[in-house]
Amino acid sequence: MISTPIPYGCQHITEEDIQAVISTLKSDYLTQGPKIREFETKFAEYVGARYAVAVNNATAGLHLAATALNVNSGNKIIVTPMTFAASANCIRYCGGEVVFCDIDKDTYLMDIHKLEAMLRAAPRGTYKGILPVDFAGYPLDLEKFRRLADEYGLWIIEDACHAPGGYFTDSKGEQQYCGNGHFADCAVFSFHPVKHIATGEGGMVTTNSKELYDKLCLYRTHGITKDAALLHEHHGGWYYEMHELGYNYRLTDFQAALGISQLGRAKAGLDHRHEIVKRYNEAFFGIDGIKPPFNAADAYHAYHLYIIQVDDRSGLYNYLHENKIYAQVHYAPLHLMPYYQQLGNRKGDLPIVEEYYEHCLSLPMYPTLTDEEQEYVINKVIEYIKK
Ligand SMILES: *Cc1c(COP(=O)(O)O)cnc(C)c1O
């Protein structure tokens, strides 16, 4: 059955999810209860990280990560321009300066060769950190990024919002899951409804560093601690102290309950995404005028997005919309947003990402997309291309 309009992404809420939320609503805790810790533990296990900190959205999570890594005014951080605005904004919240590095023309990830050239060209100490993205779900080879980061004394925040469950294969042949904390200092995930796991609003920060974990927890709740070992004074059982200027970036317990329930289906959801990819690839490979996504054999792509490139992207976008297929563009390059242009970035600065933007289109990709719906999408795309 085909139900239109067909969006590019969509959450999947089951009866089991609804019951999980209801039972938490009937419990003693709406926030800061046992579901948060359970969600953190299970999520950390899912991605293979030591610690996980649940937050109210990934934008807050990115801000926490940048804060915990001491980003402040004058610090220059290298960010990919092919991402959602939040990836760079978190640096600006802390007063840091965003310097963009162009993408690879096939993977659309931050181009490590361009990154290396930028680092070599600048005096040592110019940059403090790098913030690449597992864009569309394609896992970054973070072993290579780490080697470079270590050489130049940089930290890494991995924006893994598109990639829970994805992994790359390292030089020893081991599978390194996105956000497992093995190479990046912190990684950030989103539970916005279009992402793999939905909690309404929600996010998670993962790390393998106890020191960063403690800071993330502290900044999540106003910089307040009740830990007796840390208190400067001891007034009694009621007493707490505020040690840093923190925030309220907490997730609620009923959202965590939804997240736990969704996490239970995350692997099956990924498998389903791969079936959808297989059908798209079979339909599009070999068709003149369509460039399907690049897939490295030794990486497991999480396919948040299935992106094709075509000559006449705007024409195809309009044609699909006329046929009630709401394909989407990810994204207009961040350095060309008026806000970032006003900070000195210009059209022409990053030719690869600017060229990519002219041709990219994200086709519908979500686990509840039916075979018939996908067939309809494929037919409409090919119909337009062959016109
Ligand atoms: C969705 C997304 C974010 C922001 O997530 P929110 O949970 O909506 O704050 C950040 N970075 C990337 C790459 C995203 O896709």
PDB file of N, CA and C and ligand atoms in Angstrom, residues 57-59 62 83-84 86-87 133 159 161-162 190-192 195 201-202 331, ligand 1:
ATOM      1  N   ASN A  57      18.622  17.187  23.925  1.00  0.00           N
ATOM      2  CA  ASN A  57      18.734  17.113  22.466  1.00  0.00           C
ATOM      3  C   ASN A  57      20.222  17.092  22.103  1.00  0.00           C
ATOM      4  N   ALA A  58      20.522  16.785  20.855  1.00  0.00           N
ATOM      5  CA  ALA A  58      21.935  16.662  20.464  1.00  0.00           C
ATOM      6  C   ALA A  58      22.630  18.019  20.424  1.00  0.00           C
ATOM      7  N   THR A  59      21.876  19.076  20.150  1.00  0.00           N
ATOM      8  CA  THR A  59      22.471  20.413  20.142  1.00  0.00           C
ATOM      9  C   THR A  59      23.024  20.732  21.537  1.00  0.00           C
ATOM     10  N   LEU A  62      26.125  18.632  22.042  1.00  0.00           N
ATOM     11  CA  LEU A  62      27.305  19.218  21.395  1.00  0.00           C
ATOM     12  C   LEU A  62      27.839  20.390  22.229  1.00  0.00           C
ATOM     13  N   THR A  83      26.810  19.537   7.109  1.00  0.00           N
ATOM     14  CA  THR A  83      26.178  19.068   8.330  1.00  0.00           C
ATOM     15  C   THR A  83      25.056  20.010   8.709  1.00  0.00           C
ATOM     16  N   PHE A  84      24.322  19.613   9.728  1.00  0.00           N
ATOM     17  CA  PHE A  84      23.295  20.488  10.285  1.00  0.00           C
ATOM     18  C   PHE A  84      23.988  21.593  11.107  1.00  0.00           C
ATOM     19  N   ALA A  86      23.841  22.803  13.959  1.00  0.00           N
ATOM     20  CA  ALA A  86      24.228  22.606  15.365  1.00  0.00           C
ATOM     21  C   ALA A  86      25.687  22.173  15.519  1.00  0.00           C
ATOM     22  N   SER A  87      26.229  21.450  14.522  1.00  0.00           N
ATOM     23  CA  SER A  87      27.608  20.946  14.632  1.00  0.00           C
ATOM     24  C   SER A  87      28.612  22.082  14.812  1.00  0.00           C
ATOM     25  N   VAL A 133      31.766  14.829  11.039  1.00  0.00           N
ATOM     26  CA  VAL A 133      30.430  14.217  11.155  1.00  0.00           C
ATOM     27  C   VAL A 133      30.405  12.900  10.376  1.00  0.00           C
ATOM     28  N   ASP A 159      30.487  14.091  15.639  1.00  0.00           N
ATOM     29  CA  ASP A 159      29.036  14.256  15.546  1.00  0.00           C
ATOM     30  C   ASP A 159      28.506  12.990  14.878  1.00  0.00           C
ATOM     31  N   CYS A 161      25.364  11.890  15.014  1.00  0.00           N
ATOM     32  CA  CYS A 161      23.894  11.958  14.981  1.00  0.00           C
ATOM     33  C   CYS A 161      23.273  11.093  13.890  1.00  0.00           C
ATOM     34  N   HIS A 162      24.010  10.875  12.795  1.00  0.00           N
ATOM     35  CA  HIS A 162      23.463  10.108  11.675  1.00  0.00           C
ATOM     36  C   HIS A 162      23.839   8.624  11.745  1.00  0.00           C
ATOM     37  N   SER A 190      21.672  12.077  18.260  1.00  0.00           N
ATOM     38  CA  SER A 190      20.381  12.762  18.353  1.00  0.00           C
ATOM     39  C   SER A 190      19.237  11.750  18.316  1.00  0.00           C
ATOM     40  N   PHE A 191      18.183  12.039  19.085  1.00  0.00           N
ATOM     41  CA  PHE A 191      16.972  11.208  19.054  1.00  0.00           C
ATOM     42  C   PHE A 191      15.775  11.998  18.551  1.00  0.00           C
ATOM     43  N   HIS A 192      16.051  12.935  17.650  1.00  0.00           N
ATOM     44  CA  HIS A 192      15.005  13.648  16.919  1.00  0.00           C
ATOM     45  C   HIS A 192      14.250  12.621  16.057  1.00  0.00           C
ATOM     46  N   LYS A 195      15.763  10.728  13.093  1.00  0.00           N
ATOM     47  CA  LYS A 195      16.985   9.937  13.281  1.00  0.00           C
ATOM     48  C   LYS A 195      16.634   8.466  13.583  1.00  0.00           C
ATOM     49  N   GLU A 201      12.331  14.976  21.425  1.00  0.00           N
ATOM     50  CA  GLU A 201      13.639  15.622  21.503  1.00  0.00           C
ATOM     51  C   GLU A 201      14.499  14.702  22.363  1.00  0.00           C
ATOM     52  N   GLY A 202      15.802  14.709  22.128  1.00  0.00           N
ATOM     53  CA  GLY A 202      16.657  13.878  22.976  1.00  0.00           C
ATOM     54  C   GLY A 202      18.012  13.689  22.345  1.00  0.00           C
ATOM     55  N   TYR A 331      22.954  19.085   2.915  1.00  0.00           N
ATOM     56  CA  TYR A 331      22.311  20.294   3.421  1.00  0.00           C
ATOM     57  C   TYR A 331      22.808  21.438   2.550  1.00  0.00           C
TER      58      TYR A 331
HETATM   59  C1  LIG B   1      19.943  16.277  13.983  1.00  0.00           C
HETATM   60  C2  LIG B   1      21.352  16.710  14.045  1.00  0.00           C
HETATM   61  C3  LIG B   1      21.853  17.524  15.075  1.00  0.00           C
HETATM   62  C4  LIG B   1      20.975  18.162  16.102  1.00  0.00           C
HETATM   63  O1  LIG B   1      20.185  17.262  16.787  1.00  0.00           O
HETATM   64  P1  LIG B   1      19.021  17.781  17.765  1.00  0.00           P
HETATM   65  O2  LIG B   1      18.754  16.577  18.616  1.00  0.00           O
HETATM   66  O3  LIG B   1      17.859  18.143  16.893  1.00  0.00           O
HETATM   67  O4  LIG B   1      19.524  18.919  18.552  1.00  0.00           O
HETATM   68  C5  LIG B   1      23.209  17.789  15.090  1.00  0.00           C
HETATM   69  N1  LIG B   1      24.043  17.325  14.141  1.00  0.00           N
HETATM   70  C6  LIG B   1      23.589  16.568  13.121  1.00  0.00           C
HETATM   71  C7  LIG B   1      24.562  16.071  12.107  1.00  0.00           C
HETATM   72  C8  LIG B   1      22.232  16.254  13.033  1.00  0.00           C
HETATM   73  O5  LIG B   1      21.790  15.541  12.008  1.00  0.00           O
END
